[in-house]
Tab-separated table of C-alpha atoms and ligand atoms in Angstrom:
chain	number	residue	atom	x	y	z
A	1	MET	CA	17.862	-189.402	-81.060
A	2	GLY	CA	18.775	-186.890	-78.959
A	3	VAL	CA	18.489	-186.854	-75.397
A	4	ALA	CA	15.906	-187.081	-72.930
A	5	LEU	CA	15.837	-185.141	-69.540
A	6	ILE	CA	14.505	-186.806	-66.518
A	7	VAL	CA	14.402	-184.686	-63.657
A	8	LEU	CA	13.457	-186.480	-60.227
A	9	ALA	CA	11.425	-184.102	-58.029
A	10	ALA	CA	9.097	-186.333	-55.967
A	11	GLY	CA	10.715	-186.625	-52.644
A	12	GLN	CA	9.336	-184.208	-49.908
A	13	GLY	CA	11.957	-182.121	-48.499
A	14	SER	CA	10.755	-182.377	-45.039
A	15	ARG	CA	13.555	-180.794	-43.416
A	16	MET	CA	12.876	-177.744	-45.231
A	17	ASN	CA	9.945	-177.289	-42.863
A	18	SER	CA	7.582	-175.645	-45.749
A	19	GLU	CA	4.668	-175.821	-47.176
A	20	LEU	CA	6.341	-175.402	-50.648
A	21	PRO	CA	7.490	-178.105	-52.303
A	22	LYS	CA	11.003	-178.022	-52.001
A	23	VAL	CA	12.441	-177.957	-55.565
A	24	LEU	CA	9.947	-174.580	-55.628
A	25	HIS	CA	12.285	-172.925	-53.918
A	26	PRO	CA	13.396	-169.998	-55.167
A	27	LEU	CA	17.375	-169.919	-55.418
A	28	ALA	CA	18.928	-166.664	-57.300
A	29	GLY	CA	15.235	-166.002	-58.406
A	30	ALA	CA	14.455	-169.346	-60.163
A	31	PRO	CA	13.083	-172.097	-58.465
A	32	LEU	CA	15.735	-174.720	-57.634
A	33	LEU	CA	13.553	-176.736	-60.391
A	34	ALA	CA	14.507	-174.139	-62.903
A	35	HIS	CA	18.245	-175.074	-62.687
A	36	GLY	CA	18.697	-178.218	-63.561
A	37	LEU	CA	16.398	-178.069	-66.300
A	38	ARG	CA	18.880	-174.756	-67.517
A	39	ALA	CA	21.627	-177.190	-67.190
A	40	GLY	CA	19.745	-180.019	-68.920
A	41	ALA	CA	19.088	-177.670	-71.657
A	42	ALA	CA	23.087	-177.763	-72.112
A	43	LEU	CA	21.875	-180.920	-74.077
A	44	ASP	CA	19.430	-179.538	-76.360
A	45	PRO	CA	17.208	-182.428	-75.090
A	46	ALA	CA	14.379	-183.921	-77.200
A	47	ARG	CA	12.263	-185.111	-74.279
A	48	ILE	CA	11.884	-183.426	-70.977
A	49	VAL	CA	9.926	-185.697	-67.985
A	50	VAL	CA	9.435	-184.302	-64.566
A	51	VAL	CA	8.894	-186.842	-61.854
A	52	THR	CA	6.675	-184.977	-59.140
A	53	GLY	CA	5.079	-186.593	-55.970
A	54	HIS	CA	4.850	-184.552	-52.779
A	55	GLY	CA	3.807	-181.384	-54.190
A	56	ALA	CA	2.937	-182.534	-57.010
A	57	ALA	CA	0.213	-180.137	-58.404
A	58	ALA	CA	2.646	-176.965	-57.650
A	59	VAL	CA	5.386	-178.959	-58.686
A	60	GLU	CA	3.647	-179.524	-62.564
A	61	ALA	CA	2.121	-176.066	-62.707
A	62	ALA	CA	5.688	-174.650	-62.227
A	63	THR	CA	6.895	-176.990	-64.698
A	64	ALA	CA	4.129	-175.726	-67.458
A	65	GLN	CA	5.754	-172.218	-67.195
A	66	LEU	CA	9.420	-173.087	-66.920
A	67	ALA	CA	9.764	-176.229	-69.409
A	68	PRO	CA	5.998	-175.916	-71.651
A	69	GLU	CA	7.163	-179.027	-73.565
A	70	ALA	CA	8.150	-181.252	-70.170
A	71	ILE	CA	5.784	-184.249	-69.516
A	72	CYS	CA	5.049	-184.715	-66.091
A	73	VAL	CA	4.888	-188.199	-64.607
A	74	ARG	CA	3.666	-188.451	-61.022
A	75	GLN	CA	5.326	-191.242	-58.373
A	76	THR	CA	2.330	-191.685	-55.809
A	77	GLU	CA	4.941	-193.549	-53.395
A	78	GLN	CA	8.559	-192.636	-52.824
A	79	LEU	CA	9.824	-195.836	-53.379
A	80	GLY	CA	13.471	-194.795	-53.938
A	81	THR	CA	15.061	-192.950	-57.275
A	82	GLY	CA	15.178	-196.114	-59.403
A	83	HIS	CA	11.317	-196.804	-58.948
A	84	ALA	CA	11.108	-192.910	-59.388
A	85	VAL	CA	13.206	-193.227	-63.183
A	86	ALA	CA	10.761	-196.402	-63.664
A	87	GLN	CA	7.903	-194.003	-63.818
A	88	THR	CA	9.006	-192.584	-66.765
A	89	ALA	CA	8.578	-195.704	-68.873
A	90	GLN	CA	5.570	-194.799	-70.724
A	91	ALA	CA	6.616	-190.547	-71.248
A	92	LEU	CA	9.655	-192.672	-73.185
A	93	ALA	CA	8.359	-195.432	-74.792
A	94	GLY	CA	9.648	-195.705	-78.343
A	95	PHE	CA	12.379	-192.942	-77.118
A	96	GLY	CA	15.581	-194.144	-79.332
A	97	GLY	CA	17.972	-191.487	-77.718
A	98	ASP	CA	20.052	-191.431	-74.171
A	99	ALA	CA	18.239	-190.390	-70.989
A	100	LEU	CA	20.184	-188.338	-68.627
A	101	VAL	CA	19.069	-188.063	-65.035
A	102	LEU	CA	19.427	-184.994	-62.864
A	103	TYR	CA	17.665	-184.256	-59.264
A	104	GLY	CA	15.355	-181.799	-58.729
A	105	ASP	CA	17.322	-180.643	-55.856
A	106	THR	CA	20.498	-180.162	-57.234
A	107	PRO	CA	21.067	-176.392	-58.902
A	108	PHE	CA	24.371	-176.097	-59.383
A	109	ILE	CA	25.418	-178.636	-62.174
A	110	SER	CA	27.066	-177.448	-64.909
A	111	PRO	CA	26.498	-177.504	-68.795
A	112	GLU	CA	30.709	-177.889	-69.489
A	113	THR	CA	29.842	-180.781	-67.320
A	114	LEU	CA	26.849	-182.593	-68.350
A	115	LEU	CA	28.630	-182.411	-71.962
A	116	ALA	CA	31.400	-184.149	-70.864
A	117	MET	CA	29.176	-186.950	-69.626
A	118	GLN	CA	28.115	-187.034	-73.419
A	119	ALA	CA	31.182	-187.379	-74.699
A	120	ALA	CA	32.201	-190.049	-72.176
A	121	ARG	CA	29.040	-192.102	-73.760
A	122	ALA	CA	30.361	-191.116	-77.285
A	123	ALA	CA	34.136	-192.927	-76.377
A	124	GLY	CA	31.810	-196.083	-75.571
A	125	ALA	CA	30.802	-195.860	-72.322
A	126	ASP	CA	27.197	-197.688	-72.166
A	127	MET	CA	26.878	-195.936	-68.935
A	128	VAL	CA	27.814	-192.580	-66.883
A	129	VAL	CA	28.041	-191.747	-63.720
A	130	LEU	CA	28.680	-188.056	-62.568
A	131	GLY	CA	31.353	-188.551	-59.454
A	132	PHE	CA	33.042	-186.143	-57.206
A	133	GLU	CA	35.213	-185.912	-54.054
A	134	ALA	CA	33.746	-185.866	-51.210
A	135	ALA	CA	35.408	-183.916	-48.710
A	136	ASP	CA	33.121	-185.343	-46.157
A	137	PRO	CA	31.924	-188.524	-48.024
A	138	GLY	CA	28.948	-188.826	-44.935
A	139	ARG	CA	26.097	-190.523	-46.202
A	140	TYR	CA	26.923	-190.152	-49.721
A	141	GLY	CA	26.731	-193.201	-52.415
A	142	ARG	CA	30.223	-194.774	-53.117
A	143	LEU	CA	31.736	-195.057	-56.134
A	144	VAL	CA	33.480	-198.554	-56.707
A	145	THR	CA	35.739	-198.297	-59.321
A	146	ASP	CA	38.454	-200.840	-60.801
A	147	GLY	CA	40.834	-198.632	-63.160
A	148	ASP	CA	38.614	-196.805	-65.174
A	149	ALA	CA	35.399	-198.923	-64.938
A	150	LEU	CA	32.806	-198.816	-62.496
A	151	LEU	CA	31.905	-201.483	-60.945
A	152	ARG	CA	28.969	-200.702	-58.571
A	153	ILE	CA	27.835	-197.976	-56.498
A	154	VAL	CA	27.052	-198.720	-52.941
A	155	GLU	CA	24.830	-196.926	-50.478
A	156	ALA	CA	26.617	-195.629	-47.652
A	157	LYS	CA	23.870	-197.471	-45.441
A	158	ASP	CA	24.583	-200.575	-46.872
A	159	ALA	CA	28.382	-200.164	-47.172
A	160	THR	CA	31.045	-202.049	-45.683
A	161	PRO	CA	33.850	-200.420	-43.715
A	162	ASP	CA	36.097	-200.616	-46.645
A	163	GLU	CA	33.613	-199.080	-48.799
A	164	LEU	CA	32.760	-196.038	-46.495
A	165	ALA	CA	37.036	-195.397	-46.402
A	166	LEU	CA	36.460	-194.319	-50.143
A	167	ASP	CA	36.028	-190.388	-50.918
A	168	LEU	CA	34.764	-190.875	-54.934
A	169	CYS	CA	31.252	-190.293	-54.495
A	170	ASN	CA	28.009	-190.447	-56.351
A	171	SER	CA	25.852	-186.787	-57.509
A	172	GLY	CA	23.014	-188.982	-58.627
A	173	VAL	CA	23.430	-187.652	-62.331
A	174	MET	CA	23.265	-190.605	-64.637
A	175	MET	CA	23.495	-191.267	-68.408
A	176	ALA	CA	22.408	-194.133	-70.385
A	177	ASP	CA	20.617	-195.467	-73.385
A	178	ALA	CA	16.848	-194.160	-72.275
A	179	GLN	CA	15.716	-198.198	-72.994
A	180	VAL	CA	18.263	-199.709	-71.398
A	181	LEU	CA	17.921	-197.731	-68.197
A	182	LEU	CA	14.241	-198.523	-68.294
A	183	ARG	CA	15.230	-202.320	-68.444
A	184	LEU	CA	17.549	-201.981	-65.678
A	185	VAL	CA	15.295	-199.899	-63.347
A	186	ALA	CA	12.216	-202.721	-64.013
A	187	GLY	CA	14.520	-205.417	-62.786
A	188	LEU	CA	15.649	-203.572	-59.358
A	189	SER	CA	14.460	-205.319	-56.355
A	190	ASN	CA	14.727	-203.248	-52.857
A	191	ASP	CA	16.274	-205.736	-50.686
A	192	ASN	CA	18.531	-202.942	-49.233
A	193	ALA	CA	18.768	-201.023	-45.649
A	194	SER	CA	15.990	-198.619	-46.913
A	195	ARG	CA	13.712	-201.151	-48.847
A	196	GLU	CA	14.028	-198.752	-51.537
A	197	TYR	CA	14.579	-198.805	-55.140
A	198	TYR	CA	17.818	-197.905	-55.857
A	199	LEU	CA	18.870	-196.220	-59.124
A	200	THR	CA	22.347	-196.716	-58.257
A	201	ASP	CA	22.087	-200.722	-58.543
A	202	THR	CA	21.494	-200.267	-62.427
A	203	ILE	CA	24.962	-199.888	-62.273
A	204	ALA	CA	26.063	-203.640	-60.834
A	205	ALA	CA	22.941	-204.933	-62.891
A	206	GLY	CA	24.533	-203.299	-66.368
A	207	ARG	CA	27.745	-204.985	-65.479
A	208	ALA	CA	26.550	-208.320	-64.813
A	209	GLU	CA	25.130	-207.748	-68.073
A	210	GLY	CA	28.432	-206.780	-69.618
A	211	LEU	CA	27.667	-202.930	-69.879
A	212	ARG	CA	30.413	-201.153	-69.766
A	213	ALA	CA	29.893	-197.506	-66.557
A	214	ARG	CA	32.385	-195.215	-66.766
A	215	VAL	CA	32.758	-191.948	-64.112
A	216	VAL	CA	32.905	-188.075	-65.153
A	217	VAL	CA	34.422	-186.703	-62.087
A	218	CYS	CA	33.135	-182.888	-61.324
A	219	PRO	CA	33.970	-180.835	-58.515
A	220	GLU	CA	32.361	-180.841	-55.360
A	221	ALA	CA	30.412	-177.578	-55.425
A	222	GLU	CA	28.527	-178.420	-58.497
A	223	THR	CA	26.342	-181.411	-56.872
A	224	LEU	CA	25.971	-179.426	-53.970
A	225	GLY	CA	21.902	-180.618	-52.980
A	226	ILE	CA	19.657	-178.696	-51.242
A	227	ASN	CA	17.727	-180.453	-48.198
A	228	THR	CA	17.416	-177.380	-45.286
A	229	ARG	CA	17.078	-174.057	-45.517
A	230	ALA	CA	20.319	-173.539	-44.100
A	231	GLU	CA	21.623	-175.328	-47.482
A	232	LEU	CA	19.244	-173.124	-49.054
A	233	ALA	CA	20.760	-170.229	-47.706
A	234	ALA	CA	24.417	-171.564	-48.211
A	235	ALA	CA	23.253	-171.973	-51.801
A	236	GLU	CA	22.515	-168.906	-52.505
A	237	GLN	CA	25.834	-167.451	-50.771
A	238	ALA	CA	27.475	-169.580	-52.931
A	239	PHE	CA	25.462	-168.579	-56.345
A	240	GLN	CA	25.885	-164.882	-55.569
A	241	ALA	CA	29.752	-165.296	-54.542
A	242	ARG	CA	30.347	-166.939	-58.261
A	243	ALA	CA	28.040	-164.332	-60.208
A	244	ARG	CA	29.981	-161.487	-58.664
A	245	ALA	CA	33.424	-162.981	-59.167
A	246	ARG	CA	31.904	-163.407	-62.474
A	247	ALA	CA	30.769	-159.844	-63.226
A	248	LEU	CA	34.377	-158.658	-62.152
A	249	GLU	CA	36.261	-160.531	-64.606
A	250	ASP	CA	33.552	-159.707	-67.132
A	251	GLY	CA	34.933	-155.905	-66.668
A	252	VAL	CA	32.016	-154.760	-64.603
A	253	THR	CA	32.646	-152.374	-61.418
A	254	LEU	CA	30.580	-153.425	-58.544
A	255	ALA	CA	31.399	-150.703	-55.932
A	256	ASP	CA	30.736	-153.312	-52.863
A	257	PRO	CA	30.325	-156.313	-54.608
A	258	ALA	CA	29.268	-158.348	-51.295
A	259	THR	CA	25.777	-156.258	-51.794
A	260	THR	CA	25.148	-156.615	-54.965
A	261	TYR	CA	22.597	-159.460	-55.669
A	262	PHE	CA	22.219	-161.215	-58.670
A	263	ALA	CA	20.015	-163.346	-60.331
A	264	PHE	CA	20.827	-166.347	-62.351
A	265	ASP	CA	19.742	-165.326	-65.698
A	266	THR	CA	21.515	-161.492	-65.280
A	267	VAL	CA	23.354	-159.976	-67.756
A	268	ILE	CA	25.739	-157.046	-67.395
A	269	GLY	CA	27.732	-155.614	-70.124
A	270	ARG	CA	31.358	-154.359	-69.782
A	271	ASP	CA	32.127	-151.221	-68.074
A	272	ALA	CA	28.908	-151.044	-66.718
A	273	THR	CA	28.778	-149.581	-63.001
A	274	ILE	CA	27.018	-150.994	-60.087
A	275	GLY	CA	26.846	-149.040	-56.880
A	276	PRO	CA	26.077	-150.551	-53.380
A	277	GLN	CA	23.266	-152.667	-52.398
A	278	VAL	CA	21.913	-153.177	-55.922
A	279	VAL	CA	19.750	-156.058	-56.357
A	280	PHE	CA	18.948	-158.392	-59.903
A	281	GLY	CA	15.638	-159.987	-59.995
A	282	PRO	CA	14.936	-162.036	-62.904
A	283	GLY	CA	15.591	-160.886	-66.643
A	284	VAL	CA	17.486	-158.076	-66.218
A	285	THR	CA	19.999	-156.365	-69.023
A	286	VAL	CA	22.225	-154.034	-68.603
A	287	GLU	CA	24.581	-152.546	-71.163
A	288	SER	CA	28.061	-151.778	-71.469
A	289	GLY	CA	28.667	-148.250	-69.464
A	290	ALA	CA	25.778	-147.889	-68.044
A	291	GLU	CA	25.110	-146.799	-64.250
A	292	ILE	CA	23.301	-148.151	-61.770
A	293	ARG	CA	23.023	-146.645	-58.684
A	294	ALA	CA	22.594	-147.461	-54.594
A	295	PHE	CA	19.976	-149.213	-53.557
A	296	SER	CA	18.130	-149.648	-56.608
A	297	HIS	CA	15.959	-152.883	-57.391
A	298	LEU	CA	15.745	-154.249	-61.214
A	299	GLU	CA	13.872	-157.036	-62.447
A	300	GLY	CA	12.689	-157.981	-66.648
A	301	CYS	CA	14.539	-154.782	-67.421
A	302	HIS	CA	16.495	-153.502	-70.584
A	303	VAL	CA	18.913	-150.740	-69.581
A	304	SER	CA	21.122	-149.232	-72.833
A	305	ARG	CA	24.110	-147.804	-72.904
A	306	GLY	CA	24.920	-144.804	-71.289
A	307	ALA	CA	21.765	-144.953	-68.919
A	308	ARG	CA	21.459	-143.988	-65.254
A	309	VAL	CA	19.409	-145.730	-62.700
A	310	GLY	CA	19.250	-144.627	-59.302
A	311	PRO	CA	20.094	-144.382	-56.405
A	312	PHE	CA	16.535	-145.836	-55.235
A	313	ALA	CA	14.806	-146.629	-58.617
A	314	ARG	CA	13.359	-149.464	-59.154
A	315	LEU	CA	12.348	-151.153	-62.647
A	316	ARG	CA	10.201	-153.645	-62.902
A	317	PRO	CA	9.504	-156.135	-65.308
A	318	GLY	CA	8.989	-154.090	-68.712
A	319	ALA	CA	10.927	-151.455	-67.841
A	320	GLU	CA	12.419	-150.400	-70.905
A	321	LEU	CA	15.505	-147.502	-70.780
A	322	ALA	CA	16.972	-146.379	-74.159
A	323	GLU	CA	20.256	-145.017	-74.637
A	324	ASN	CA	20.882	-141.961	-72.308
A	325	THR	CA	17.788	-142.368	-70.247
A	326	HIS	CA	17.255	-141.234	-67.260
A	327	VAL	CA	15.761	-143.105	-63.999
A	328	GLY	CA	16.372	-140.921	-60.400
A	329	ASN	CA	15.680	-141.798	-56.912
A	330	PHE	CA	12.027	-143.126	-55.739
A	331	VAL	CA	11.121	-143.506	-59.436
A	332	GLU	CA	9.127	-146.725	-60.241
A	333	ILE	CA	9.103	-147.737	-63.843
A	334	LYS	CA	6.929	-150.786	-64.779
A	335	ASN	CA	5.747	-152.230	-68.505
A	336	ALA	CA	7.320	-148.903	-70.082
A	337	THR	CA	9.803	-147.371	-72.579
A	338	LEU	CA	12.051	-144.419	-72.254
A	339	ALA	CA	13.004	-143.347	-75.687
A	340	GLN	CA	16.625	-141.875	-76.173
A	341	GLY	CA	17.670	-139.180	-73.882
A	342	ALA	CA	14.051	-139.208	-71.410
A	343	LYS	CA	14.216	-138.388	-68.002
A	344	VAL	CA	12.196	-139.534	-65.144
A	345	ASN	CA	14.289	-138.057	-61.918
A	346	HIS	CA	12.260	-137.573	-59.175
A	347	LEU	CA	9.603	-139.644	-57.449
A	348	SER	CA	7.331	-140.516	-59.820
A	349	TYR	CA	5.440	-143.658	-61.120
A	350	ILE	CA	5.367	-144.687	-64.872
A	351	GLY	CA	3.442	-147.738	-65.856
A	352	ASP	CA	1.944	-149.291	-69.012
A	353	ALA	CA	3.733	-145.902	-71.069
A	354	ALA	CA	5.838	-144.807	-73.593
A	355	ILE	CA	7.514	-141.682	-73.199
A	356	GLY	CA	9.022	-140.305	-76.243
A	357	GLU	CA	13.000	-139.289	-77.442
A	358	ALA	CA	14.065	-136.856	-74.666
A	359	SER	CA	10.913	-135.094	-73.152
A	360	ASN	CA	11.300	-134.369	-69.500
A	361	VAL	CA	8.765	-136.207	-66.666
A	362	GLY	CA	9.192	-133.920	-63.642
A	363	ALA	CA	9.001	-134.813	-60.001
A	364	GLY	CA	6.054	-136.618	-58.608
A	365	THR	CA	4.701	-137.567	-61.504
A	366	ILE	CA	1.817	-140.478	-61.489
A	367	THR	CA	0.378	-142.163	-64.516
A	368	CYS	CA	-2.655	-143.234	-63.545
A	369	ASN	CA	-2.819	-146.529	-65.119
A	370	TYR	CA	-5.826	-148.487	-63.540
A	371	ASP	CA	-9.118	-147.948	-63.093
A	372	GLY	CA	-9.667	-150.792	-60.308
A	373	VAL	CA	-10.232	-153.412	-63.039
A	374	PHE	CA	-8.648	-152.481	-66.597
A	375	LYS	CA	-4.816	-151.383	-66.889
A	376	HIS	CA	-4.934	-148.078	-69.673
A	377	ARG	CA	-1.524	-146.759	-71.336
A	378	THR	CA	-0.163	-143.207	-71.491
A	379	GLU	CA	1.756	-142.184	-74.571
A	380	ILE	CA	3.881	-139.552	-74.201
A	381	GLY	CA	5.733	-137.727	-77.459
A	382	ALA	CA	9.368	-136.809	-77.922
A	383	ARG	CA	10.827	-133.463	-76.331
A	384	SER	CA	7.647	-133.198	-74.224
A	385	PHE	CA	7.875	-131.407	-70.483
A	386	ILE	CA	5.677	-133.116	-67.768
A	387	GLY	CA	5.434	-130.771	-65.006
A	388	SER	CA	5.636	-131.222	-61.589
A	389	ASN	CA	2.902	-133.512	-60.027
A	390	THR	CA	1.149	-134.129	-63.291
A	391	CYS	CA	-1.613	-136.949	-62.900
A	392	LEU	CA	-1.755	-138.559	-66.201
A	393	VAL	CA	-5.176	-139.925	-66.596
A	394	ALA	CA	-4.703	-143.292	-68.789
A	395	PRO	CA	-5.603	-143.830	-71.656
A	396	VAL	CA	-4.389	-140.686	-72.429
A	397	ARG	CA	-1.753	-139.176	-74.828
A	398	VAL	CA	0.483	-136.208	-74.905
A	399	GLY	CA	1.489	-135.243	-78.159
A	400	ASP	CA	5.372	-134.053	-79.193
A	401	GLU	CA	6.984	-130.576	-78.225
A	402	ALA	CA	3.964	-130.681	-75.368
A	403	MET	CA	3.923	-129.525	-71.950
A	404	THR	CA	1.725	-129.738	-68.634
A	405	ALA	CA	1.297	-127.198	-65.915
A	406	THR	CA	2.588	-128.281	-62.674
A	407	GLY	CA	-0.199	-130.083	-60.522
A	408	THR	CA	-2.169	-130.865	-63.840
A	409	VAL	CA	-4.290	-133.886	-63.748
A	410	VAL	CA	-4.466	-134.698	-67.103
A	411	THR	CA	-8.118	-136.149	-68.553
A	412	GLN	CA	-7.782	-135.480	-71.835
A	413	ASP	CA	-5.165	-136.093	-74.949
A	414	ILE	CA	-2.949	-132.650	-75.589
A	415	PRO	CA	-2.124	-132.250	-79.113
A	416	ASP	CA	1.304	-131.442	-79.914
A	417	GLY	CA	3.316	-128.279	-79.449
A	418	ALA	CA	0.183	-127.586	-76.521
A	419	MET	CA	0.384	-126.483	-72.887
A	420	ALA	CA	-2.525	-128.231	-70.460
A	421	VAL	CA	-3.222	-126.916	-67.585
A	422	GLY	CA	-5.813	-128.281	-65.292
A	423	ARG	CA	-5.655	-127.870	-61.716
A	424	THR	CA	-7.529	-124.471	-59.573
A	425	ARG	CA	-6.638	-121.050	-60.235
A	426	GLN	CA	-4.588	-119.288	-57.393
A	427	GLU	CA	-6.261	-116.319	-55.129
A	428	ASN	CA	-3.907	-114.343	-53.152
A	429	LYS	CA	-5.552	-112.964	-50.276
A	430	PRO	CA	-3.342	-109.630	-49.073
A	431	GLY	CA	-2.150	-109.655	-45.135
A	432	PHE	CA	-4.281	-112.722	-44.155
A	433	ALA	CA	-1.014	-114.822	-42.776
A	434	ARG	CA	0.187	-112.084	-40.984
A	435	ARG	CA	-3.526	-111.076	-39.569
A	436	PHE	CA	-4.304	-114.808	-38.816
A	437	MET	CA	-0.803	-115.674	-37.080
A	438	THR	CA	-1.418	-112.674	-34.962
A	439	MET	CA	-5.024	-113.981	-34.208
A	440	LEU	CA	-3.485	-117.370	-33.067
A	441	ARG	CA	-0.994	-116.679	-31.332
A	442	ALA	CA	-3.112	-114.094	-29.159
A	443	ARG	CA	-5.211	-117.069	-28.611
A	444	LYS	CA	-2.281	-119.080	-27.117
A	445	SER	CA	-1.199	-116.567	-24.565
A	446	ALA	CA	-4.301	-115.755	-23.523
A	447	LYS	CA	-5.028	-119.571	-22.912
A	448	GLY	CA	-1.235	-119.506	-21.051
A	449	ALA	CA	-2.369	-117.104	-18.652
A	450	HIS	CA	-5.254	-119.274	-17.496
B	1	LIG	C1	20.797	-190.111	-53.793
B	1	LIG	C2	22.126	-191.364	-54.134
B	1	LIG	C3	23.359	-191.963	-53.740
B	1	LIG	C4	24.034	-189.984	-53.660
B	1	LIG	C5	22.714	-188.968	-53.486
B	1	LIG	C6	23.317	-187.867	-53.719
B	1	LIG	C7	20.241	-193.955	-54.563
B	1	LIG	C8	19.970	-194.577	-54.226
B	1	LIG	N1	21.084	-192.536	-53.660
B	1	LIG	O1	20.620	-190.760	-52.240
B	1	LIG	O2	23.971	-192.275	-54.144
B	1	LIG	O3	25.152	-190.280	-53.302
B	1	LIG	O4	21.939	-189.658	-53.747
B	1	LIG	O5	22.756	-186.652	-53.251
B	1	LIG	O6	19.944	-192.632	-55.842
B	1	LIG	N2	13.085	-189.033	-55.570
B	1	LIG	C9	12.338	-189.241	-56.113
B	1	LIG	N3	11.695	-190.089	-55.528
B	1	LIG	C10	12.475	-191.039	-54.774
B	1	LIG	C11	12.918	-190.877	-54.338
B	1	LIG	C12	13.877	-189.590	-54.716
B	1	LIG	O7	11.978	-188.527	-56.823
B	1	LIG	O8	11.125	-191.977	-54.589
B	1	LIG	C13	14.079	-187.721	-55.571
B	1	LIG	C14	13.817	-186.877	-54.675
B	1	LIG	O9	13.153	-185.948	-54.842
B	1	LIG	C15	15.648	-186.207	-54.838
B	1	LIG	C16	16.593	-187.621	-55.727
B	1	LIG	O10	15.675	-187.971	-56.026
B	1	LIG	O11	15.527	-184.725	-55.641
B	1	LIG	C17	17.183	-188.287	-54.567
B	1	LIG	O12	16.618	-188.467	-53.294
B	1	LIG	P1	17.166	-188.754	-51.980
B	1	LIG	O13	16.248	-189.204	-50.924
B	1	LIG	O14	17.413	-187.081	-51.945
B	1	LIG	O15	18.327	-189.853	-52.530
B	1	LIG	P2	19.723	-189.779	-51.502
B	1	LIG	O16	19.297	-190.641	-50.326
B	1	LIG	O17	19.834	-188.740	-50.784
B	2	LIG	MG1	19.593	-186.458	-51.006
């Protein structure tokens, strides 16, 4: 049993004016397609089928990343939403549960709304359609109801003036027994203004068989579909506005909320403080009481309690900051762990590394992790001190309570408690500077005399 998710993603999206298939355009750090899949995940789908068409290869590759268990089916000609659903017949052959149809370009449907649709099914409706009161019904399909019953859906192009006056509209999201839905789409005709096989016609067809359809209504904001870059930008704004409001409600301090940018999955703990102009890419968790200072960029990382990041820090995927760590200005951390109390405060690159408890990494330290082909690891023990402008040529290990002298190029492991110095020795030439400058100034005034 369970639910099969059908995501329609074959449309051209030509109004995006893009080489990239519409459903792969990012919103809040994830492709549009990911948002629908994420909402659908609330129903714990037993099967996921994505209908691809335009840009099928790219959409299939993205689907394999986002939902490896999903089956992709190709709709080679876009003959309408009903025709798209019909393409899932093989993938859903013998499937005994319900099917939920979602659009790949409609990112804001909430899990609660999908659960409400499921509840309506459980309460006895054979088909459930997600509707909304449209501020401007325009080209949306209209829901023709009689009391609680949904009689049919009429597309704007085919509607009479009376029907066009209805403002209860079709979001496109629909739920019914999978086999019933497949049987109904198989019987559709394209005798309409668009010469398309309309998924929406399954309601009247079902009713003719005695099936009962109901409408579940959600806020219009959830049904927002993306067709243009302007709509995508507006959707991003809407997402950010909601994410900022949610963070503030959750007890996060945002110094300048309008300049904090969240991803779809950002998690920030209570009493964390976020300075102005901070960008969260996907996969970030910031624990309670951590501080992210201005102009920092974080993705795929975890910042623990009491840690301080920025200003102007960059945490890349795999950055793992334990409690009370500091990462300061112009520091980049990638695939590296900082144990409790470790500090990297200025102008450093730490990649593919582990830094031990309470170690201090001086300004301008670089882990030379890449030889042009392979990446190598740097390990630094506990309570060690890395002098400024140290190059750690990986693979290399610095022991516990070890040191490097400023400017050292570390090419060999440093034992516990040792100090490594690897730089040319300084030589002082007494009086040289004064003599040299005097000579240069004399040369300049001699030139000026000509
Ligand atoms: C559809 C609904 C309409 C509803 C509106 C909400 C139908 C007939 N109409 O109209 O009632 O108010 O959505 O936005 O269903 N797709 C395919 N293959 C196709 C055609 C479409 O995969 O052959 C996909 C598109 O990629 C898109 C979705 O289905 O994700 C909706 O298609 P679209 O052409 O936008 O339908 P609308 O005309 O907007
Ligand atoms: Mg549309």
